[in-house]
């Protein structure tokens, strides 16, 4: 079955440093989504990328979708303590019109003030 | 985006018993999804609940253990049956994939289950 791999598993950064998490799929994806889960909370949708090579920005967050549509990254510039949480990528399951998502294992971000 | 009310938020249950988790959505949705998230781990899809038909279960999950009801387009329940400590986890329902939410999925607040 489809696998979505995400690295690193953990990242500890000093406040103000940058952070990047990477996501790789075993298959070509029609789209990829990113979620953030705060400690004790539930996943919250951040963004969806659809086009090959697409780059989207949300304030300090930059999302990229690879040219082959098999990898993606999330980059946070100048991290803040509010960025703490686990970031998940997710891709739709294989098969036309699939609505089910396969989640990566997530990257847990800790920010040291 | 849709608002989901999920309950209970947490429970501690004796092994061998069953717990039913409810999710109420503030709008009609065709599909609802049930996930399990073990502590510090990722989300694993248990099943997809469609109104008017049997739920579709993912590999490793069976209806006898996780029966699902979907009586209408705004409500679903997941039952964790004959619980063992290995069932201790967070259970989440989810809806989404619609254009009005930029195709993102909305999650309920989760049910934190501890089996003792």
PDB file of C-alpha atoms in Angstrom:
ATOM      1  CA  UNK A   1       0.000   0.000   0.000  1.00  0.00           C
ATOM      2  CA  UNK A   2       0.901   3.640  -0.221  1.00  0.00           C
ATOM      3  CA  UNK A   3       3.484   4.917   2.191  1.00  0.00           C
ATOM      4  CA  UNK A   4       4.141   8.492   3.187  1.00  0.00           C
ATOM      5  CA  UNK A   5       7.463   9.002   4.934  1.00  0.00           C
ATOM      6  CA  UNK A   6       8.300  12.110   6.882  1.00  0.00           C
ATOM      7  CA  UNK A   7      11.554  13.323   8.400  1.00  0.00           C
ATOM      8  CA  UNK A   8      12.822  14.276  10.841  1.00  0.00           C
ATOM      9  CA  UNK A   9      10.726  12.710  13.577  1.00  0.00           C
ATOM     10  CA  UNK A  10      11.748  15.378  16.066  1.00  0.00           C
ATOM     11  CA  UNK A  11      13.287  18.809  15.763  1.00  0.00           C
ATOM     12  CA  UNK A  12      14.388  21.101  18.551  1.00  0.00           C
ATOM     13  CA  UNK A  13      15.191  24.647  17.544  1.00  0.00           C
ATOM     14  CA  UNK A  14      16.035  27.863  19.266  1.00  0.00           C
ATOM     15  CA  UNK A  15      13.381  30.520  18.878  1.00  0.00           C
ATOM     16  CA  UNK A  16      14.184  32.528  15.769  1.00  0.00           C
ATOM     17  CA  UNK A  17      15.834  29.636  13.939  1.00  0.00           C
ATOM     18  CA  UNK A  18      14.336  28.112  10.817  1.00  0.00           C
ATOM     19  CA  UNK A  19      12.694  24.694  10.613  1.00  0.00           C
ATOM     20  CA  UNK A  20      12.009  22.318   7.740  1.00  0.00           C
ATOM     21  CA  UNK A  21      10.163  19.015   7.562  1.00  0.00           C
ATOM     22  CA  UNK A  22      10.246  16.744   4.523  1.00  0.00           C
ATOM     23  CA  UNK A  23       7.683  14.342   3.176  1.00  0.00           C
ATOM     24  CA  UNK A  24       8.181  11.585   0.597  1.00  0.00           C
ATOM     25  CA  UNK A  25       5.588   9.323  -0.971  1.00  0.00           C
ATOM     26  CA  UNK A  26       6.150   5.901  -2.465  1.00  0.00           C
ATOM     27  CA  UNK A  27       3.739   6.826  -5.253  1.00  0.00           C
ATOM     28  CA  UNK A  28       2.900   9.927  -7.279  1.00  0.00           C
ATOM     29  CA  UNK A  29       0.326  12.010  -5.462  1.00  0.00           C
ATOM     30  CA  UNK A  30      -2.559  13.934  -6.969  1.00  0.00           C
ATOM     31  CA  UNK A  31      -2.164  16.381  -4.101  1.00  0.00           C
ATOM     32  CA  UNK A  32      -0.595  16.694  -0.685  1.00  0.00           C
ATOM     33  CA  UNK A  33      -1.955  18.300   2.444  1.00  0.00           C
ATOM     34  CA  UNK A  34      -0.289  19.605   5.573  1.00  0.00           C
ATOM     35  CA  UNK A  35      -1.716  19.622   9.093  1.00  0.00           C
ATOM     36  CA  UNK A  36      -0.587  20.990  12.434  1.00  0.00           C
ATOM     37  CA  UNK A  37      -1.441  19.353  15.742  1.00  0.00           C
ATOM     38  CA  UNK A  38      -0.766  21.311  18.891  1.00  0.00           C
ATOM     39  CA  UNK A  39       0.040  19.333  22.057  1.00  0.00           C
ATOM     40  CA  UNK A  40      -3.196  17.872  23.386  1.00  0.00           C
ATOM     41  CA  UNK A  41      -5.103  19.072  20.343  1.00  0.00           C
ATOM     42  CA  UNK A  42      -6.410  17.655  17.123  1.00  0.00           C
ATOM     43  CA  UNK A  43      -4.964  18.042  13.609  1.00  0.00           C
ATOM     44  CA  UNK A  44      -5.784  21.326  11.909  1.00  0.00           C
ATOM     45  CA  UNK A  45      -5.618  21.703   8.146  1.00  0.00           C
ATOM     46  CA  UNK A  46      -2.971  24.126   6.902  1.00  0.00           C
ATOM     47  CA  UNK A  47      -2.872  23.831   3.125  1.00  0.00           C
ATOM     48  CA  UNK A  48      -3.233  21.662   0.036  1.00  0.00           C
ATOM     49  CA  UNK A  49      -0.761  21.585  -2.861  1.00  0.00           C
ATOM     50  CA  UNK A  50      -1.857  20.231  -6.213  1.00  0.00           C
ATOM     51  CA  UNK A  51       0.441  21.352  -9.015  1.00  0.00           C
ATOM     52  CA  UNK A  52       3.877  20.005  -9.816  1.00  0.00           C
ATOM     53  CA  UNK A  53       6.510  22.362  -8.408  1.00  0.00           C
ATOM     54  CA  UNK A  54       3.905  24.423  -6.580  1.00  0.00           C
ATOM     55  CA  UNK A  55       5.036  26.788  -3.844  1.00  0.00           C
ATOM     56  CA  UNK A  56       2.623  28.406  -1.402  1.00  0.00           C
ATOM     57  CA  UNK A  57       3.267  30.736   1.488  1.00  0.00           C
ATOM     58  CA  UNK A  58       1.342  31.456   4.651  1.00  0.00           C
ATOM     59  CA  UNK A  59       3.144  34.224   6.523  1.00  0.00           C
ATOM     60  CA  UNK A  60       6.320  32.520   7.820  1.00  0.00           C
ATOM     61  CA  UNK A  61       5.374  29.096   6.421  1.00  0.00           C
ATOM     62  CA  UNK A  62       6.457  28.021   2.935  1.00  0.00           C
ATOM     63  CA  UNK A  63       5.107  24.836   1.393  1.00  0.00           C
ATOM     64  CA  UNK A  64       6.566  23.135  -1.675  1.00  0.00           C
ATOM     65  CA  UNK A  65       5.390  20.264  -3.852  1.00  0.00           C
ATOM     66  CA  UNK A  66       8.060  18.470  -5.842  1.00  0.00           C
ATOM     67  CA  UNK A  67       8.223  18.390  -9.607  1.00  0.00           C
ATOM     68  CA  UNK A  68       7.526  14.650  -9.628  1.00  0.00           C
ATOM     69  CA  UNK A  69       4.665  15.114  -7.116  1.00  0.00           C
ATOM     70  CA  UNK A  70       6.216  12.552  -4.803  1.00  0.00           C
ATOM     71  CA  UNK A  71       7.750  14.833  -2.227  1.00  0.00           C
ATOM     72  CA  UNK A  72       6.920  17.977  -0.330  1.00  0.00           C
ATOM     73  CA  UNK A  73       8.381  20.221   2.319  1.00  0.00           C
ATOM     74  CA  UNK A  74       7.246  22.712   4.920  1.00  0.00           C
ATOM     75  CA  UNK A  75       9.650  25.436   5.932  1.00  0.00           C
ATOM     76  CA  UNK A  76       9.086  27.802   8.839  1.00  0.00           C
ATOM     77  CA  UNK A  77      11.177  30.951   8.958  1.00  0.00           C
ATOM     78  CA  UNK A  78      12.185  32.407  12.307  1.00  0.00           C
ATOM     79  CA  UNK A  79      10.264  29.989  14.503  1.00  0.00           C
ATOM     80  CA  UNK A  80       8.187  31.242  17.399  1.00  0.00           C
ATOM     81  CA  UNK A  81       6.920  29.409  20.472  1.00  0.00           C
ATOM     82  CA  UNK A  82       3.471  29.402  18.876  1.00  0.00           C
ATOM     83  CA  UNK A  83       4.848  27.101  16.175  1.00  0.00           C
ATOM     84  CA  UNK A  84       5.237  24.256  18.674  1.00  0.00           C
ATOM     85  CA  UNK A  85       3.386  21.117  17.659  1.00  0.00           C
ATOM     86  CA  UNK A  86       3.508  18.169  15.318  1.00  0.00           C
ATOM     87  CA  UNK A  87       3.337  18.773  11.578  1.00  0.00           C
ATOM     88  CA  UNK A  88       1.870  16.043   9.404  1.00  0.00           C
ATOM     89  CA  UNK A  89       1.803  15.661   5.661  1.00  0.00           C
ATOM     90  CA  UNK A  90      -0.968  13.572   4.144  1.00  0.00           C
ATOM     91  CA  UNK A  91      -1.675  12.232   0.698  1.00  0.00           C
ATOM     92  CA  UNK A  92      -4.794  10.681  -0.775  1.00  0.00           C
ATOM     93  CA  UNK A  93      -4.867   6.910  -0.920  1.00  0.00           C
ATOM     94  CA  UNK A  94      -4.180   5.326  -4.268  1.00  0.00           C
ATOM     95  CA  UNK A  95      -7.139   4.924  -6.555  1.00  0.00           C
ATOM     96  CA  UNK A  96      -9.199   7.299  -8.588  1.00  0.00           C
ATOM     97  CA  UNK A  97     -11.353   9.642  -6.555  1.00  0.00           C
ATOM     98  CA  UNK A  98     -10.064   8.396  -3.219  1.00  0.00           C
ATOM     99  CA  UNK A  99     -11.052  10.574  -0.291  1.00  0.00           C
ATOM    100  CA  UNK A 100      -9.085   8.652   2.298  1.00  0.00           C
ATOM    101  CA  UNK A 101      -5.816  10.144   3.472  1.00  0.00           C
ATOM    102  CA  UNK A 102      -2.573   8.468   4.428  1.00  0.00           C
ATOM    103  CA  UNK A 103      -0.648  10.488   6.991  1.00  0.00           C
ATOM    104  CA  UNK A 104       3.069  10.700   7.462  1.00  0.00           C
ATOM    105  CA  UNK A 105       4.457   9.971  10.910  1.00  0.00           C
ATOM    106  CA  UNK A 106       4.798  13.660  11.602  1.00  0.00           C
ATOM    107  CA  UNK A 107       7.584  15.936  12.754  1.00  0.00           C
ATOM    108  CA  UNK A 108       7.367  17.136  16.322  1.00  0.00           C
ATOM    109  CA  UNK A 109       8.723  20.659  16.645  1.00  0.00           C
ATOM    110  CA  UNK A 110       9.952  22.030  19.940  1.00  0.00           C
ATOM    111  CA  UNK A 111      10.949  25.672  20.165  1.00  0.00           C
ATOM    112  CA  UNK A 112      13.287  26.763  22.926  1.00  0.00           C
ATOM    113  CA  UNK A 113      12.550  30.333  23.984  1.00  0.00           C
TER     114      UNK A 113
ATOM    115  CA  UNK B   1     -15.627  24.766   7.311  1.00  0.00           C
ATOM    116  CA  UNK B   2     -17.617  22.122   9.138  1.00  0.00           C
ATOM    117  CA  UNK B   3     -17.774  22.100  12.925  1.00  0.00           C
ATOM    118  CA  UNK B   4     -17.641  18.690  14.584  1.00  0.00           C
ATOM    119  CA  UNK B   5     -18.781  17.937  18.097  1.00  0.00           C
ATOM    120  CA  UNK B   6     -17.181  14.764  19.389  1.00  0.00           C
ATOM    121  CA  UNK B   7     -17.874  13.088  22.687  1.00  0.00           C
ATOM    122  CA  UNK B   8     -16.851  11.893  25.116  1.00  0.00           C
ATOM    123  CA  UNK B   9     -13.602  13.834  25.194  1.00  0.00           C
ATOM    124  CA  UNK B  10     -12.009  11.187  27.376  1.00  0.00           C
ATOM    125  CA  UNK B  11     -12.890   8.041  29.251  1.00  0.00           C
ATOM    126  CA  UNK B  12     -11.298   5.365  31.376  1.00  0.00           C
ATOM    127  CA  UNK B  13     -12.837   1.957  30.776  1.00  0.00           C
ATOM    128  CA  UNK B  14     -12.503  -1.528  32.153  1.00  0.00           C
ATOM    129  CA  UNK B  15     -11.183  -4.222  29.855  1.00  0.00           C
ATOM    130  CA  UNK B  16     -13.876  -6.302  28.244  1.00  0.00           C
ATOM    131  CA  UNK B  17     -16.362  -3.431  28.087  1.00  0.00           C
ATOM    132  CA  UNK B  18     -17.370  -1.296  25.106  1.00  0.00           C
ATOM    133  CA  UNK B  19     -17.369   2.439  24.491  1.00  0.00           C
ATOM    134  CA  UNK B  20     -19.373   4.333  21.899  1.00  0.00           C
ATOM    135  CA  UNK B  21     -17.963   7.573  20.549  1.00  0.00           C
ATOM    136  CA  UNK B  22     -20.255  10.078  18.874  1.00  0.00           C
ATOM    137  CA  UNK B  23     -19.600  12.723  16.247  1.00  0.00           C
ATOM    138  CA  UNK B  24     -22.112  15.358  15.266  1.00  0.00           C
ATOM    139  CA  UNK B  25     -21.410  17.612  12.271  1.00  0.00           C
ATOM    140  CA  UNK B  26     -23.080  20.976  11.786  1.00  0.00           C
ATOM    141  CA  UNK B  27     -23.672  20.305   8.074  1.00  0.00           C
ATOM    142  CA  UNK B  28     -24.546  17.356   5.894  1.00  0.00           C
ATOM    143  CA  UNK B  29     -21.571  15.362   4.672  1.00  0.00           C
ATOM    144  CA  UNK B  30     -21.428  12.280   2.526  1.00  0.00           C
ATOM    145  CA  UNK B  31     -18.446  10.609   4.137  1.00  0.00           C
ATOM    146  CA  UNK B  32     -17.119  10.592   7.650  1.00  0.00           C
ATOM    147  CA  UNK B  33     -13.800   9.082   8.594  1.00  0.00           C
ATOM    148  CA  UNK B  34     -12.679   7.495  11.827  1.00  0.00           C
ATOM    149  CA  UNK B  35      -9.021   7.550  12.822  1.00  0.00           C
ATOM    150  CA  UNK B  36      -6.959   6.177  15.667  1.00  0.00           C
ATOM    151  CA  UNK B  37      -3.916   7.983  16.998  1.00  0.00           C
ATOM    152  CA  UNK B  38      -1.763   6.201  19.548  1.00  0.00           C
ATOM    153  CA  UNK B  39       0.195   8.482  21.893  1.00  0.00           C
ATOM    154  CA  UNK B  40       2.933  10.313  20.049  1.00  0.00           C
ATOM    155  CA  UNK B  41       2.101   8.537  16.812  1.00  0.00           C
ATOM    156  CA  UNK B  42       0.516   9.362  13.494  1.00  0.00           C
ATOM    157  CA  UNK B  43      -3.106   8.953  12.454  1.00  0.00           C
ATOM    158  CA  UNK B  44      -4.299   5.603  11.189  1.00  0.00           C
ATOM    159  CA  UNK B  45      -7.563   5.364   9.282  1.00  0.00           C
ATOM    160  CA  UNK B  46      -9.957   2.850  10.804  1.00  0.00           C
ATOM    161  CA  UNK B  47     -12.907   3.139   8.442  1.00  0.00           C
ATOM    162  CA  UNK B  48     -14.974   5.334   6.185  1.00  0.00           C
ATOM    163  CA  UNK B  49     -18.621   5.752   7.132  1.00  0.00           C
ATOM    164  CA  UNK B  50     -21.111   6.413   4.358  1.00  0.00           C
ATOM    165  CA  UNK B  51     -24.725   7.174   5.055  1.00  0.00           C
ATOM    166  CA  UNK B  52     -27.013   4.391   3.951  1.00  0.00           C
ATOM    167  CA  UNK B  53     -24.359   1.754   3.447  1.00  0.00           C
ATOM    168  CA  UNK B  54     -21.935  -0.376   5.399  1.00  0.00           C
ATOM    169  CA  UNK B  55     -18.741   1.277   6.563  1.00  0.00           C
ATOM    170  CA  UNK B  56     -15.564   0.441   4.692  1.00  0.00           C
ATOM    171  CA  UNK B  57     -12.799  -0.797   6.972  1.00  0.00           C
ATOM    172  CA  UNK B  58      -9.062  -0.534   6.439  1.00  0.00           C
ATOM    173  CA  UNK B  59      -6.717  -3.449   6.694  1.00  0.00           C
ATOM    174  CA  UNK B  60      -6.328  -4.539  10.294  1.00  0.00           C
ATOM    175  CA  UNK B  61      -9.687  -3.215  11.457  1.00  0.00           C
ATOM    176  CA  UNK B  62     -12.869  -5.278  11.540  1.00  0.00           C
ATOM    177  CA  UNK B  63     -16.511  -4.499  12.015  1.00  0.00           C
ATOM    178  CA  UNK B  64     -16.932  -6.790  15.027  1.00  0.00           C
ATOM    179  CA  UNK B  65     -14.307  -4.828  16.924  1.00  0.00           C
ATOM    180  CA  UNK B  66     -15.182  -1.351  15.648  1.00  0.00           C
ATOM    181  CA  UNK B  67     -18.839  -1.256  14.625  1.00  0.00           C
ATOM    182  CA  UNK B  68     -19.875   2.024  13.058  1.00  0.00           C
ATOM    183  CA  UNK B  69     -23.287   3.573  12.625  1.00  0.00           C
ATOM    184  CA  UNK B  70     -24.191   6.339  10.192  1.00  0.00           C
ATOM    185  CA  UNK B  71     -27.904   6.961  10.592  1.00  0.00           C
ATOM    186  CA  UNK B  72     -27.948  10.296   8.745  1.00  0.00           C
ATOM    187  CA  UNK B  73     -25.714  12.805   6.979  1.00  0.00           C
ATOM    188  CA  UNK B  74     -24.695  14.685  10.140  1.00  0.00           C
ATOM    189  CA  UNK B  75     -24.013  11.962  12.678  1.00  0.00           C
ATOM    190  CA  UNK B  76     -21.887   8.874  13.190  1.00  0.00           C
ATOM    191  CA  UNK B  77     -20.792   6.648  16.031  1.00  0.00           C
ATOM    192  CA  UNK B  78     -17.801   4.377  16.486  1.00  0.00           C
ATOM    193  CA  UNK B  79     -17.906   1.647  19.106  1.00  0.00           C
ATOM    194  CA  UNK B  80     -14.751   0.117  20.495  1.00  0.00           C
ATOM    195  CA  UNK B  81     -15.841  -3.344  21.568  1.00  0.00           C
ATOM    196  CA  UNK B  82     -14.461  -5.815  24.079  1.00  0.00           C
ATOM    197  CA  UNK B  83     -11.696  -3.406  24.958  1.00  0.00           C
ATOM    198  CA  UNK B  84      -8.183  -4.342  25.972  1.00  0.00           C
ATOM    199  CA  UNK B  85      -5.331  -2.085  27.100  1.00  0.00           C
ATOM    200  CA  UNK B  86      -4.025  -2.154  23.517  1.00  0.00           C
ATOM    201  CA  UNK B  87      -7.084  -0.127  22.514  1.00  0.00           C
ATOM    202  CA  UNK B  88      -5.907   2.796  24.635  1.00  0.00           C
ATOM    203  CA  UNK B  89      -5.579   5.577  22.129  1.00  0.00           C
ATOM    204  CA  UNK B  90      -7.086   8.770  20.803  1.00  0.00           C
ATOM    205  CA  UNK B  91      -9.980   8.274  18.419  1.00  0.00           C
ATOM    206  CA  UNK B  92     -10.871  11.039  15.980  1.00  0.00           C
ATOM    207  CA  UNK B  93     -13.641  11.548  13.475  1.00  0.00           C
ATOM    208  CA  UNK B  94     -13.122  13.655  10.395  1.00  0.00           C
ATOM    209  CA  UNK B  95     -14.967  15.160   7.463  1.00  0.00           C
ATOM    210  CA  UNK B  96     -13.778  17.150   4.530  1.00  0.00           C
ATOM    211  CA  UNK B  97     -12.309  17.114   1.087  1.00  0.00           C
ATOM    212  CA  UNK B  98     -14.766  19.761  -0.106  1.00  0.00           C
ATOM    213  CA  UNK B  99     -14.057  22.753  -2.261  1.00  0.00           C
ATOM    214  CA  UNK B 100     -15.376  25.207   0.334  1.00  0.00           C
ATOM    215  CA  UNK B 101     -12.659  24.104   2.756  1.00  0.00           C
ATOM    216  CA  UNK B 102      -9.904  24.121   0.125  1.00  0.00           C
ATOM    217  CA  UNK B 103     -10.275  20.358   0.272  1.00  0.00           C
ATOM    218  CA  UNK B 104      -8.871  20.175   3.781  1.00  0.00           C
ATOM    219  CA  UNK B 105     -10.234  17.809   6.395  1.00  0.00           C
ATOM    220  CA  UNK B 106     -11.750  18.909   9.685  1.00  0.00           C
ATOM    221  CA  UNK B 107     -11.258  16.774  12.773  1.00  0.00           C
ATOM    222  CA  UNK B 108     -13.276  16.395  15.902  1.00  0.00           C
ATOM    223  CA  UNK B 109     -11.529  17.224  19.137  1.00  0.00           C
ATOM    224  CA  UNK B 110     -10.848  13.555  19.780  1.00  0.00           C
ATOM    225  CA  UNK B 111     -11.706  10.960  22.412  1.00  0.00           C
ATOM    226  CA  UNK B 112      -8.839   9.968  24.663  1.00  0.00           C
ATOM    227  CA  UNK B 113      -9.499   6.383  25.732  1.00  0.00           C
ATOM    228  CA  UNK B 114      -7.656   4.574  28.484  1.00  0.00           C
ATOM    229  CA  UNK B 115      -8.412   0.908  29.068  1.00  0.00           C
ATOM    230  CA  UNK B 116      -7.436  -0.529  32.438  1.00  0.00           C
TER     231      UNK B 116
END
